[in-house]
Coordinates of C-alpha atoms in Angstrom, one line a residue:
M26 CA 14.4 117.3 72.5
S27 CA 14.7 113.6 72.1
G28 CA 14.3 111.4 69.1
K29 CA 14.5 112.1 65.4
I30 CA 14.5 115.8 64.1
S31 CA 13.2 116.5 60.6
L32 CA 14.0 119.8 58.8
R33 CA 12.4 121.2 55.6
L34 CA 15.3 122.1 53.2
R35 CA 15.6 123.7 49.9
K36 CA 18.4 123.1 47.3
L37 CA 19.3 126.6 46.1
E38 CA 20.6 125.5 42.7
D39 CA 17.3 124.2 41.5
G40 CA 14.7 125.0 44.2
S41 CA 13.9 121.4 45.0
L42 CA 12.5 120.6 48.4
I43 CA 13.7 117.8 50.6
V44 CA 13.5 116.7 54.2
G45 CA 16.6 116.2 56.3
E46 CA 16.4 113.7 59.1
F47 CA 18.7 113.7 62.0
P48 CA 18.7 110.9 64.7
S49 CA 19.3 113.4 67.6
R50 CA 19.4 117.0 68.7
E51 CA 23.1 117.0 68.8
D52 CA 23.3 115.6 65.1
A53 CA 20.9 118.4 64.0
L54 CA 22.8 121.1 65.8
T55 CA 26.1 120.0 64.4
W56 CA 24.6 119.8 60.9
L57 CA 23.0 123.3 61.2
K58 CA 26.3 124.9 62.3
E59 CA 28.0 123.3 59.3
R60 CA 25.2 123.5 56.9
P61 CA 26.2 122.6 53.4
H62 CA 26.7 125.3 50.8
M63 CA 23.5 125.8 48.7
I64 CA 21.1 124.2 51.1
E65 CA 18.6 126.5 52.8
V66 CA 16.7 125.5 56.0
L67 CA 13.1 126.4 55.7
G68 CA 12.0 125.2 59.1
V69 CA 11.2 122.2 61.0
A70 CA 9.0 119.4 59.5
A71 CA 7.3 118.5 62.7
E72 CA 6.2 120.6 65.7
L73 CA 8.9 121.0 68.4
D74 CA 9.0 122.5 71.8
P75 CA 9.7 126.3 71.4
D76 CA 12.9 126.1 73.4
D77 CA 14.2 123.3 71.2
E78 CA 13.3 125.2 68.0
Q79 CA 15.0 128.3 69.3
A80 CA 18.2 126.2 69.9
L81 CA 18.1 125.0 66.4
R82 CA 17.6 128.5 64.9
A83 CA 20.5 129.8 67.0
A84 CA 22.8 127.0 65.6
L85 CA 22.0 127.7 62.0
R86 CA 24.9 129.0 59.9
P87 CA 23.6 132.2 58.0
L88 CA 23.3 132.2 54.3
D89 CA 26.2 133.7 52.5
P90 CA 25.6 136.5 49.9
E91 CA 25.4 134.1 47.0
E92 CA 23.0 131.8 48.8
R93 CA 20.9 134.9 50.0
R94 CA 20.7 136.0 46.3
L95 CA 19.5 132.6 45.1
S96 CA 17.1 132.3 48.0
H97 CA 15.5 135.6 47.1
A98 CA 15.3 134.7 43.4
L99 CA 13.5 131.5 44.2
D100 CA 11.1 133.3 46.5
E101 CA 10.3 135.8 43.7
A102 CA 9.7 133.1 41.1

């Protein structure tokens, strides 16, 4: 993967959608491992090589119970 990575994100406090842009694969992987509390990653904003997308998914910190509850509530709304 080279170049900028764009991820579709959702703020769990209010459901607003944003795009996070990262200048490199390494920056995106680091951010995903340390994903800020109350930010949910919905997916990539642009098509990636399947291997690269899998690496990003593997790096993603899972939602904690509170985040999971809010995510489900937003999905149901």
